[in-house]
Coordinates of C-alpha atoms and ligand atoms in Angstrom, one line a residue:
X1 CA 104.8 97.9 73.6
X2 CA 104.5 94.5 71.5
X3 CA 101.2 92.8 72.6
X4 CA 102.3 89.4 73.7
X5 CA 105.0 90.8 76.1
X6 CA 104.0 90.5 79.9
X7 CA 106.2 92.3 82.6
X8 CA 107.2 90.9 85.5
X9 CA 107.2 92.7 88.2
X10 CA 109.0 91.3 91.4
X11 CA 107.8 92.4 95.0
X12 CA 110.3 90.2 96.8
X13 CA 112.4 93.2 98.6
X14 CA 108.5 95.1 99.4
X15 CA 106.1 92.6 100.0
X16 CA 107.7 89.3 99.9
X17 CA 110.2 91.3 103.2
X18 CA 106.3 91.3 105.3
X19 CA 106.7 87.8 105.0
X20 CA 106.9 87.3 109.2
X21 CA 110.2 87.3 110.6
X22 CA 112.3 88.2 107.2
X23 CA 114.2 91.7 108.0
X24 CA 117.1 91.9 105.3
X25 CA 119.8 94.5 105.4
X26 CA 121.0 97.3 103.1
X27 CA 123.7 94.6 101.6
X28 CA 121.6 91.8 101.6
X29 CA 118.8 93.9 99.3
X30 CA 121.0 95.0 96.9
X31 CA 122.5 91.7 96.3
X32 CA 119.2 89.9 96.1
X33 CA 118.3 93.3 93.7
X34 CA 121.6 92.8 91.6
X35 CA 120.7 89.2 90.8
X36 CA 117.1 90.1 90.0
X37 CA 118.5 92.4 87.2
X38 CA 120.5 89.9 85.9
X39 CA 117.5 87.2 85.6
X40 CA 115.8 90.3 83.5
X41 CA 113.0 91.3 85.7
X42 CA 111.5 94.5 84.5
X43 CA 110.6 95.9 87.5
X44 CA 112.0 95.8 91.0
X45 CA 109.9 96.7 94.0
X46 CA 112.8 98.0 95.8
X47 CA 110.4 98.8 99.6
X48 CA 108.3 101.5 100.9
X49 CA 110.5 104.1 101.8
X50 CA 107.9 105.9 104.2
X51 CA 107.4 102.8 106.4
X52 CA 111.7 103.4 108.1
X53 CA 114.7 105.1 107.9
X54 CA 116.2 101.1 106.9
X55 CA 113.5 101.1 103.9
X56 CA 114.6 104.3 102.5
X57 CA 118.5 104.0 102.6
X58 CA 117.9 100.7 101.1
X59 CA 115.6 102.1 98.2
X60 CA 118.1 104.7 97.6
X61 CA 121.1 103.2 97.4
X62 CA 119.2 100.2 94.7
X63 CA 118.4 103.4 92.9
X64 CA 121.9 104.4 92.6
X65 CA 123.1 100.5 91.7
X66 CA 120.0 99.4 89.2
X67 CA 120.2 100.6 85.8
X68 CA 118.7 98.0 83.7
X69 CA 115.5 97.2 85.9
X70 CA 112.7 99.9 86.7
X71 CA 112.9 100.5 90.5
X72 CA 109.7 101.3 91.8
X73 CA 109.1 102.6 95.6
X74 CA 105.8 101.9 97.3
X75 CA 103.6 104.7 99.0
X76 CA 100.2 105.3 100.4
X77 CA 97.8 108.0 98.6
X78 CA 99.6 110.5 101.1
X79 CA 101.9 113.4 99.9
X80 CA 104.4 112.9 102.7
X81 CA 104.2 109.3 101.6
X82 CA 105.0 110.1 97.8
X83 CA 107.1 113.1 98.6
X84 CA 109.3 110.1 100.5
X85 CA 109.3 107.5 97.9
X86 CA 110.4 109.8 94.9
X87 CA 113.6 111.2 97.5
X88 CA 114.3 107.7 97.7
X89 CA 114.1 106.0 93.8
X90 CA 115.2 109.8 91.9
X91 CA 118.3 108.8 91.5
X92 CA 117.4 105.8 89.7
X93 CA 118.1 104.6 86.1
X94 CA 114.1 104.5 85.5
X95 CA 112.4 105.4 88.6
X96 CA 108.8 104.7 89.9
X97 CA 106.3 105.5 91.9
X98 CA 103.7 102.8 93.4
X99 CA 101.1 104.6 94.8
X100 CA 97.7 102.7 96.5
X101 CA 94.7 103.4 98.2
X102 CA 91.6 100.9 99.2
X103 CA 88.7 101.0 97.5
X104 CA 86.1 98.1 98.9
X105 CA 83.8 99.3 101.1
X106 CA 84.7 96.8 103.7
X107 CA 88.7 98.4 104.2
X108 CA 87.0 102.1 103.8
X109 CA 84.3 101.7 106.4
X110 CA 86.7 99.7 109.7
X111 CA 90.1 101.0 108.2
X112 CA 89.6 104.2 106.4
X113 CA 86.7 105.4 107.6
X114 CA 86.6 107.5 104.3
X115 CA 83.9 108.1 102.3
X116 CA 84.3 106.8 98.7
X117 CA 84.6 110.7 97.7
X118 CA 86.7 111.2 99.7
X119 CA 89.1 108.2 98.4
X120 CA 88.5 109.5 95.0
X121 CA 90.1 112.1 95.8
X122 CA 92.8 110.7 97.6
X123 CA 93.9 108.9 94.4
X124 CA 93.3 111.6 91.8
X125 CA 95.9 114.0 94.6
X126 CA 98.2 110.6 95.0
X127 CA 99.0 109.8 91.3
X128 CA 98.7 113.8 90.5
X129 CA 101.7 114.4 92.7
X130 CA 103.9 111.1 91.8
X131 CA 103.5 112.7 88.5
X132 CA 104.8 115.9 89.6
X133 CA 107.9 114.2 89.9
X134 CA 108.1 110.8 87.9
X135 CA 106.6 110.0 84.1
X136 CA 105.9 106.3 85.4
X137 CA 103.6 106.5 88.2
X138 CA 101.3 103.1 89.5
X139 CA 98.5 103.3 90.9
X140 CA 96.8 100.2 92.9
X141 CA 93.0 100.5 94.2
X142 CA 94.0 97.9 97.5
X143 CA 91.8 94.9 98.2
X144 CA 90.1 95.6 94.0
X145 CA 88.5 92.4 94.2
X146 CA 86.0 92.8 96.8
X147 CA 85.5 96.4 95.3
X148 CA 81.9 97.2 93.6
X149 CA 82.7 97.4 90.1
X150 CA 81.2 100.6 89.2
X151 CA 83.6 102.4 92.0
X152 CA 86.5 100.7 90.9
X153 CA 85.8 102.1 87.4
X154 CA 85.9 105.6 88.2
X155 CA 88.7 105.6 90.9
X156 CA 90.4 104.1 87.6
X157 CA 89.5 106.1 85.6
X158 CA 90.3 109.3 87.8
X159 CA 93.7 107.8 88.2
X160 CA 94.4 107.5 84.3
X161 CA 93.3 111.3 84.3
X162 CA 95.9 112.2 86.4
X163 CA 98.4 110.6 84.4
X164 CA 99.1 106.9 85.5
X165 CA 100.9 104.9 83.3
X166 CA 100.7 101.5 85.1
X167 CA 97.1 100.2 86.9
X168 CA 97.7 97.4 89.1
X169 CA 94.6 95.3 90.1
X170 CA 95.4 93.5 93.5
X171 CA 93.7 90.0 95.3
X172 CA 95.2 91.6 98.5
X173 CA 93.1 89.0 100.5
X174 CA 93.6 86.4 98.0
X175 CA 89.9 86.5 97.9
X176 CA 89.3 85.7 94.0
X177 CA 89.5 82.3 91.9
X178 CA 90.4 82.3 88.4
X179 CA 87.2 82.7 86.3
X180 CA 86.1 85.4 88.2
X181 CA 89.3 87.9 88.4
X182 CA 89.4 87.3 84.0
X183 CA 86.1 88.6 84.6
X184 CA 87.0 91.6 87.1
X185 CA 89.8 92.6 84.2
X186 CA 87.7 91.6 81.1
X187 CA 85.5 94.3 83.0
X188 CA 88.1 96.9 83.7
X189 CA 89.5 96.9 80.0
X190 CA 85.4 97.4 79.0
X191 CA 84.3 100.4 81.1
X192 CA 87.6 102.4 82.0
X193 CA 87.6 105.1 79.8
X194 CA 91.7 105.3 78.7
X195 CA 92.6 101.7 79.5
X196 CA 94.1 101.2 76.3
X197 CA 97.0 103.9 77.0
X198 CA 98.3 102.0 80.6
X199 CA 99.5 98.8 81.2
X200 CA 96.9 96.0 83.3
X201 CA 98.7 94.5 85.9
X202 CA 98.0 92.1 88.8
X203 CA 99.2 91.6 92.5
X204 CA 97.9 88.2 93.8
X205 CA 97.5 87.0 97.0
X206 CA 98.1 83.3 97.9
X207 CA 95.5 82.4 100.8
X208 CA 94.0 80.1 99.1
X209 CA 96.6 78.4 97.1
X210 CA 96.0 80.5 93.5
X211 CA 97.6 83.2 93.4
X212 CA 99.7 81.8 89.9
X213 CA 96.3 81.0 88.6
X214 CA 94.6 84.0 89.2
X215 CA 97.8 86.0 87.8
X216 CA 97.5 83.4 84.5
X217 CA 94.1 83.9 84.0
X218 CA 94.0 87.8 84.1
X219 CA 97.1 87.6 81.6
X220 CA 94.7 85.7 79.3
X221 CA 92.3 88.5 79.8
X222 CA 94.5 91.2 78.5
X223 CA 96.9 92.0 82.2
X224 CA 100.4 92.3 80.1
X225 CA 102.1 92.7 84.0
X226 CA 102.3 90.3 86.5
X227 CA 103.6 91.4 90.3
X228 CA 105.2 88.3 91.8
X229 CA 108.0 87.1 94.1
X230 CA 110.7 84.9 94.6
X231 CA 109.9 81.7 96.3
X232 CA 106.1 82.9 96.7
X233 CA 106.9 85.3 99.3
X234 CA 104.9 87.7 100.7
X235 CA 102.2 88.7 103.5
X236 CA 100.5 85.8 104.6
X237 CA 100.6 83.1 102.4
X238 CA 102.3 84.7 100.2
X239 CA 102.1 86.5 96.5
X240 CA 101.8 85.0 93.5
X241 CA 105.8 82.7 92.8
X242 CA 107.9 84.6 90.4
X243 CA 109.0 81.1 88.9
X244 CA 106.2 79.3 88.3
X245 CA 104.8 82.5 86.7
X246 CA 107.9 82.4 84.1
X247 CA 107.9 79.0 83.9
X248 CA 104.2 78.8 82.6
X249 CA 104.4 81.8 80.7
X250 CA 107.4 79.5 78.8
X251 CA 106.7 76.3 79.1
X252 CA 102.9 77.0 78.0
X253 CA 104.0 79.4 75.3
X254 CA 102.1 77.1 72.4
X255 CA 98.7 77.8 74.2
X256 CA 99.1 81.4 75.5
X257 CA 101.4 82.8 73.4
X258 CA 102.8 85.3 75.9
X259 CA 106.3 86.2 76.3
X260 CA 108.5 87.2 79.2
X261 CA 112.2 89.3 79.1
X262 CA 113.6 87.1 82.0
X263 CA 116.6 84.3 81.3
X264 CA 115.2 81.6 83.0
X265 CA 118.7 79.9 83.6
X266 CA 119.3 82.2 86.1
X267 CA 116.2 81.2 88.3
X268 CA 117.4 78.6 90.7
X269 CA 120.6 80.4 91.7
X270 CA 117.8 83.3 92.8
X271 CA 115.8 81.1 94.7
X272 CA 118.8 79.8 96.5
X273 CA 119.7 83.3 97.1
X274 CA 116.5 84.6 98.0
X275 CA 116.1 81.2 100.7
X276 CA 119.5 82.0 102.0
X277 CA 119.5 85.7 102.8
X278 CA 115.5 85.5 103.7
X279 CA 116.0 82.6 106.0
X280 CA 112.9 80.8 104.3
X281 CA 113.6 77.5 103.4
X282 CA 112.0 76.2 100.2
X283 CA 109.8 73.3 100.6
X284 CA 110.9 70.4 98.9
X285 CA 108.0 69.5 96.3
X286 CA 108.4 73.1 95.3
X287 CA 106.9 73.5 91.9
X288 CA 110.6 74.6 89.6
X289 CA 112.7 75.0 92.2
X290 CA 112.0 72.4 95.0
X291 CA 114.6 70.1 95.7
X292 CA 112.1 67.1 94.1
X293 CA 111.3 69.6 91.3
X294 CA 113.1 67.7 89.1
X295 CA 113.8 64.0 91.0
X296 CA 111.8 61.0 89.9
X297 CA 110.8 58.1 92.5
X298 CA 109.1 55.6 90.9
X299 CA 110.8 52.9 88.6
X300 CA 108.2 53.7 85.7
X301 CA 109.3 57.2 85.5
X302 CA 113.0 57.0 86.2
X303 CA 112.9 54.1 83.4
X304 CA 111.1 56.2 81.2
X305 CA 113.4 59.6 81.8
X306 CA 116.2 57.7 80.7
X307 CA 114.8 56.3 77.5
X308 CA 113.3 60.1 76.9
X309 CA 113.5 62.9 78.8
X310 CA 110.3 64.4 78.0
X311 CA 108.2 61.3 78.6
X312 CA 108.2 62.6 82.4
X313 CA 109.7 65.9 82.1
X314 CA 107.9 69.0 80.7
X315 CA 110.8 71.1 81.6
X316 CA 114.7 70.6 81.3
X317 CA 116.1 70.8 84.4
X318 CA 118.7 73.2 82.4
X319 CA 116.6 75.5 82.0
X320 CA 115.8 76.8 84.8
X321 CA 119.7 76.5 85.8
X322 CA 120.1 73.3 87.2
X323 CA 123.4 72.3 86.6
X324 CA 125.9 69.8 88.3
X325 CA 128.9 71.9 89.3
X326 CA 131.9 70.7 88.6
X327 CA 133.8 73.5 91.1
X328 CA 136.0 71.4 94.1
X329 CA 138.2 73.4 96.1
X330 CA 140.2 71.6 98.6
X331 CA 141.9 73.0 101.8
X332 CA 145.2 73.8 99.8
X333 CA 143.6 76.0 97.3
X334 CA 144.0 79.8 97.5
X335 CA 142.5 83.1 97.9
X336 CA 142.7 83.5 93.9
X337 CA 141.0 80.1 93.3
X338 CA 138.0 81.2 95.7
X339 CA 137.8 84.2 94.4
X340 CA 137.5 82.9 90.8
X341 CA 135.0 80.4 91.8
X342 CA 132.7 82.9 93.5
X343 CA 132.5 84.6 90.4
X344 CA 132.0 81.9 88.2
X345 CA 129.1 81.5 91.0
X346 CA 128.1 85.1 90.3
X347 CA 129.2 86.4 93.3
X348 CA 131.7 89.4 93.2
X349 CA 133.4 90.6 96.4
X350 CA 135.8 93.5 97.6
X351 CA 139.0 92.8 98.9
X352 CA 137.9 92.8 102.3
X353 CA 135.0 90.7 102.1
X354 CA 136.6 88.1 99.5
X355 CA 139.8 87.9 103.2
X356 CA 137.3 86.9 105.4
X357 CA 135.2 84.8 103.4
X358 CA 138.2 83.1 103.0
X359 CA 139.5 82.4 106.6
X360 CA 135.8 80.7 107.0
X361 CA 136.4 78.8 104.0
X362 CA 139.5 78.0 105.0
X363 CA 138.2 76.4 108.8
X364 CA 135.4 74.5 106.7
X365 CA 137.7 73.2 103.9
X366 CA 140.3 72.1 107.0
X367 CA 137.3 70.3 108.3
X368 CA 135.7 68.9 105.3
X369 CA 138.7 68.4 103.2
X370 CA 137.0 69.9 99.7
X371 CA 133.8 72.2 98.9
X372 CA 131.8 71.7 96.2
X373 CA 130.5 74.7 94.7
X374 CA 127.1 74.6 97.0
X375 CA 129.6 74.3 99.8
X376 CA 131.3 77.7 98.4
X377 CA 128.1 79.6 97.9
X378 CA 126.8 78.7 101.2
X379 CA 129.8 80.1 102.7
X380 CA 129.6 83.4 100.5
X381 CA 125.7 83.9 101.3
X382 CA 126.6 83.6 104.9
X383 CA 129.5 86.3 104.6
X384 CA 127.0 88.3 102.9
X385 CA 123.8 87.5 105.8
X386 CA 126.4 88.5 108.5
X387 CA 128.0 91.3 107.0
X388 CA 127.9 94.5 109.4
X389 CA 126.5 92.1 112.3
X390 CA 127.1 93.0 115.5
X391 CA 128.1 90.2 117.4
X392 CA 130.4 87.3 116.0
X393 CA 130.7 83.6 117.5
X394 CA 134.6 83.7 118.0
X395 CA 134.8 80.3 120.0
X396 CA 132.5 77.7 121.9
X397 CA 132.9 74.4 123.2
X398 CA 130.1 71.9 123.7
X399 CA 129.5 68.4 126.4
X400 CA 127.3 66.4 125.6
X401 CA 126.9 65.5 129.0
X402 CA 126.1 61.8 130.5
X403 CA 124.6 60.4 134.3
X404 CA 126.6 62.3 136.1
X405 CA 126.3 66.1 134.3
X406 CA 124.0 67.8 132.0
X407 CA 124.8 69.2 128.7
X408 CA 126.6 72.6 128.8
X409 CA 128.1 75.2 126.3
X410 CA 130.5 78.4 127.2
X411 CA 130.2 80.3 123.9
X412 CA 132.7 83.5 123.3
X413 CA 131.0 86.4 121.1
X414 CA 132.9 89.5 120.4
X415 CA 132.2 92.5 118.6
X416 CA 134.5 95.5 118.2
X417 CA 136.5 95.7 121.3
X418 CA 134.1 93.5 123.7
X419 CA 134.4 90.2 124.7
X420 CA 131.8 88.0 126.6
X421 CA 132.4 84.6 127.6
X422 CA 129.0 82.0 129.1
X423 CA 127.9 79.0 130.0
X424 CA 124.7 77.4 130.8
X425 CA 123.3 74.5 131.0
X426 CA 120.8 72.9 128.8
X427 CA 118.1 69.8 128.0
X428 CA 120.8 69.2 124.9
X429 CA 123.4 70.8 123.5
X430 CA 121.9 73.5 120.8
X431 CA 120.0 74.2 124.2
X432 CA 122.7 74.9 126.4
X433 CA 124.4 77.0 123.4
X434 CA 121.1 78.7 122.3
X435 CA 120.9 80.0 126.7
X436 CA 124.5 81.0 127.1
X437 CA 123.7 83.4 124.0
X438 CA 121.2 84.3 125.6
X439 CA 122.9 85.7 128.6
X440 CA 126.1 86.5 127.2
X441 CA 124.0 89.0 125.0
X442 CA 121.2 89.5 128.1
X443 CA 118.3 89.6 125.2
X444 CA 115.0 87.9 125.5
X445 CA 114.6 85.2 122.7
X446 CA 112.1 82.2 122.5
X447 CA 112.2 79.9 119.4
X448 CA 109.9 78.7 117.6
X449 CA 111.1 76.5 114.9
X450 CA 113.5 75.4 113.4
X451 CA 114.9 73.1 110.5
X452 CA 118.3 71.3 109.9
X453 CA 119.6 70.6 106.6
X454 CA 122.6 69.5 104.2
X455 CA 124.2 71.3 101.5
X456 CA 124.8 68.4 100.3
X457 CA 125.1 64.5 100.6
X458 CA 127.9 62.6 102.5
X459 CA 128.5 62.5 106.5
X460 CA 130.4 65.3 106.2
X461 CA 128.3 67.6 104.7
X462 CA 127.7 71.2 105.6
X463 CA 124.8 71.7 108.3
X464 CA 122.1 74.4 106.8
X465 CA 120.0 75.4 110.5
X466 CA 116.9 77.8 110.1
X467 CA 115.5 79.2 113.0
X468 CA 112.3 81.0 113.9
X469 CA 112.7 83.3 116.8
X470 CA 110.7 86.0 118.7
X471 CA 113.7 88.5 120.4
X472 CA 112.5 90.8 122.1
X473 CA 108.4 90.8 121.1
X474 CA 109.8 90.9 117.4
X475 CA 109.8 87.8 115.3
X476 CA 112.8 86.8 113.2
X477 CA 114.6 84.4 111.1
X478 CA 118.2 83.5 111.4
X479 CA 120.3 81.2 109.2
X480 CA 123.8 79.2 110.0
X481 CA 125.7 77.0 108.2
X482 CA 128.9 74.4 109.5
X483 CA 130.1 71.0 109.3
X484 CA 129.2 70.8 113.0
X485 CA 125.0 71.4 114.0
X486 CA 125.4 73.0 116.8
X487 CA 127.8 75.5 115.6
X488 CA 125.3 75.8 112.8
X489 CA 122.7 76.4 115.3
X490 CA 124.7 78.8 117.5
X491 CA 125.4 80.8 114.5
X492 CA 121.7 80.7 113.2
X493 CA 120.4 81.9 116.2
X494 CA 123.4 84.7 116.8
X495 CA 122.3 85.7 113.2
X496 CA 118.3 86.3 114.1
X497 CA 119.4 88.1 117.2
X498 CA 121.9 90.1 115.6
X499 CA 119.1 91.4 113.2
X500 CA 116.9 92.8 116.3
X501 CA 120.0 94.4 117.6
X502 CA 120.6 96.0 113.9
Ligands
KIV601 O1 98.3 93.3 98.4 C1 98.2 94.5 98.1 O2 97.1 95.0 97.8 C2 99.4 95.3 98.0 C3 99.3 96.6 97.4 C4 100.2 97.6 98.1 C5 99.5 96.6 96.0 O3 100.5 94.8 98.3
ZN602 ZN1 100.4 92.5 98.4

């Protein structure tokens, strides 16, 4: 293990998926897994396979897929837990097993109610048995930074005993600031008996906006793994962003002298990804992969970018995979040309799949004349968010109303050999559409937000509609893209519905 080589860790399919309302799919996880191998993370946190009968098939079947990446399954200090998670990752390339119990006195007293014997013992049983089965076992004392010291020590310790290769230190609250957690690990690597043989890592919390600090300053303290996730997703406010992680680790390389195994080029193309099949938009001053991340405003700057790049811009746009596309299809090119695109786009489907991606391509590029190359991946990350749903919008038609009549919709949704056909009535028209879903489907849904954007620029752009829903006492996201809003909208909100019904 060469010293100046930190390991990223990605959470995004485990805990950046408790984000509220994100519920992916099978398909949708291993895509999102595939392209996390190809930016060269080192380990993917592939669920909790204990937690559902989703979790688990989806663990297993990244196992059988992922053979670069470690894939690493989450358990509690259980053995039904751990007995679980190794079923699920065995059959994986490199397989691991994330095992965690809390060790501040607050969780053990109201949550526990353990002694802190007792939870020494639950971790020196809980890494014990992961290494029964697996050589790389993590361990994670939960909620370490409002932990007294001296306990967190031994439970350490008790886990290296066992045979832990990997201790993870986590903010779970998001409790700590940055001088303080160097000095939690600074005081870790002094009194843990055995630290030198594992690998430091860190989990950071977001709820108070430093998360990527705290992560930087324990890797200046000796942490050689950071835990992290696309976009910043995770519980709460989040965990610590996967990108700005790399992108420090890179861009600051003259000062920290750290190195990471991940291609950066491939990082916007996984934020898009992650956005798209999550449902989670990504705000637009987003630090590397915002939509402003790299656009200047004022005359100064844009006067001095193009004299010098670098006299505004501490990173080349390039680098993180920002690249015009230069792919246009028009509404006379072919299945072959698609299909060639999409993989120049890094997307590589079946026969099936790469048919009816098509015939939706083909209704957008009849309506829009040509696709540019966001056009076509929007189209193929909503083939792949819709795959296997169970109701599909097969026809609607919209009034606007006027004096005389309110706004209506009559929507047709089909799936398998049903057919159901409403209308309703509404204060607008993603209103009326939105009800006659409702009762075409007879579900319960109330929204709570939602957002409308373009692919890209021009009139005629594709509509990208985000909505926050609660179906059914369970809250979820849905995503749908057209050249027309409120078919956008129809299909956004058919799309959070349909994940309830999954
Ligand atoms: O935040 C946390 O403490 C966790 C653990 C399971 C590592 O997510
Ligand atoms: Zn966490």
């Amino acid at each position: 293990m060469s010293d100046d080589r930190v390991y990223i860790f990605d959470t995004t399919l485990r805990d950046g998926e408790q984000s509220p309302g994100i519920s992916l799919g099978v398909r949708e996880k291993l895509e999102i897994a595939e392209q996390l191998q190809r930016l060269g993370v080192d380990i993917i946190e592939a669920g909790f396979p204990a937690t559902s009968q989703g979790d688990f098939d989806a663990v297993t079947q990244l196992s059988a897929r992922i053979s670069d990446s470690v894939v690493c399954a989450l358990a509690r200090a259980r053995s039904e837990d751990i007995d679980r998670a190794w079923e699920a990752v065995k059959g994986a390339a490199k397989p691991r097993i994330h095992t965690f119990v809390s060790t501040s006195d607050i969780h053990l007293e109201h949550q526990l109610r353990k002694t802190r014997d007792e939870v020494l013992e639950m971790a020196r049983a809980s890494v014990g048995r992961a290494r029964g089965y697996c050589e790389d076992v993590e361990f994670s004392p939960m909620d370490a930074t409002r932990s007294d010291p001296e306990f967190l020590y031994r439970v350490l310790e008790a886990a290296i005993g066992e045979g832990a290769t990997t201790l993870n230190i986590p903010d779970t609250v998001g409790y700590s600031i940055p001088d303080e957690f160097a000095e939690i690990i600074r005081g870790i690597f002094e009194n843990v008996a055995g630290i030198a043989g594992v690998v430091v890592s860190v989990h950071c919390h977001n709820d108070l906006g430093l998360a990527v600090a705290n992560s930087l300053s324990a890797v200046e303290a000796g942490a050689r793994q950071v835990e992290c996730a696309v976009n910043g997703l995770g519980e709460r406010a989040g965990n610590a962003s996967l990108e700005e992680i790399v992108m420090t680790l890179k861009v600051r390389q003259d000062r920290l002298g750290l190195k990471t195994g991940i291609n950066s080029t491939e990082i916007s193309r996984t934020s898009r990804l992650v956005s798209m099949l999550t449902g989670y938009p990504v705000q637009p001053n987003k630090a590397v992969v915002g939509r402003n991340a790299f656009a200047h405003e004022s005359g100064i700057h844009q006067d001095g970018v193009l004299k010098e790049r670098t006299t505004y811009e501490i990173m080349d746009a390039a680098s993180v995979g920002l690249v015009e596309s230069d792919i246009v299809l028009g509404k006379h090119s072919g299945r072959h040309a698609l299909k060639e695109q999409l993989e120049r786009l890094g997307y590589f489907l079946g026969e099936d799949e790469l048919n009816q991606a098509f015939k939706r391509f083909k209704e957008l590029a009849d309506k829009k004349g040509s696709l540019s190359g966001e056009d076509i991946e929007a189209v193929a990350l909503e083939y792949i968010r819709t795959e296997g749903q169970r109701w599909k919008l097969t026809a609607y038609e919209v009034h606007s109303g006027g004096k005389e009549a309110p706004p209506s919709a009559t929507v047709t949704l089909e799936r398998e050999d049903e057919r159901v056909t409403e209308r309703a009535i509404g204060d607008g028209m993603v209103d009326a559409t939105c009800k006659a879903i409702r009762a075409a489907l007879k579900v319960d849904a109330k929204l709570y937000a939602m957002t409308v954007e373009a692919i890209t620029a021009g009139l005629d752009a594709i509509g990208d509609v985000t909505m926050q829903l609660e179906v059914e006492g369970r809250r979820v996201v849905g995503r749908g893209v057209s050249t027309d809003i409120v078919e956008a909208a129809a299909r956004a909100y058919l799309n959070a519905i349909n994940k309830v019904l999954r």
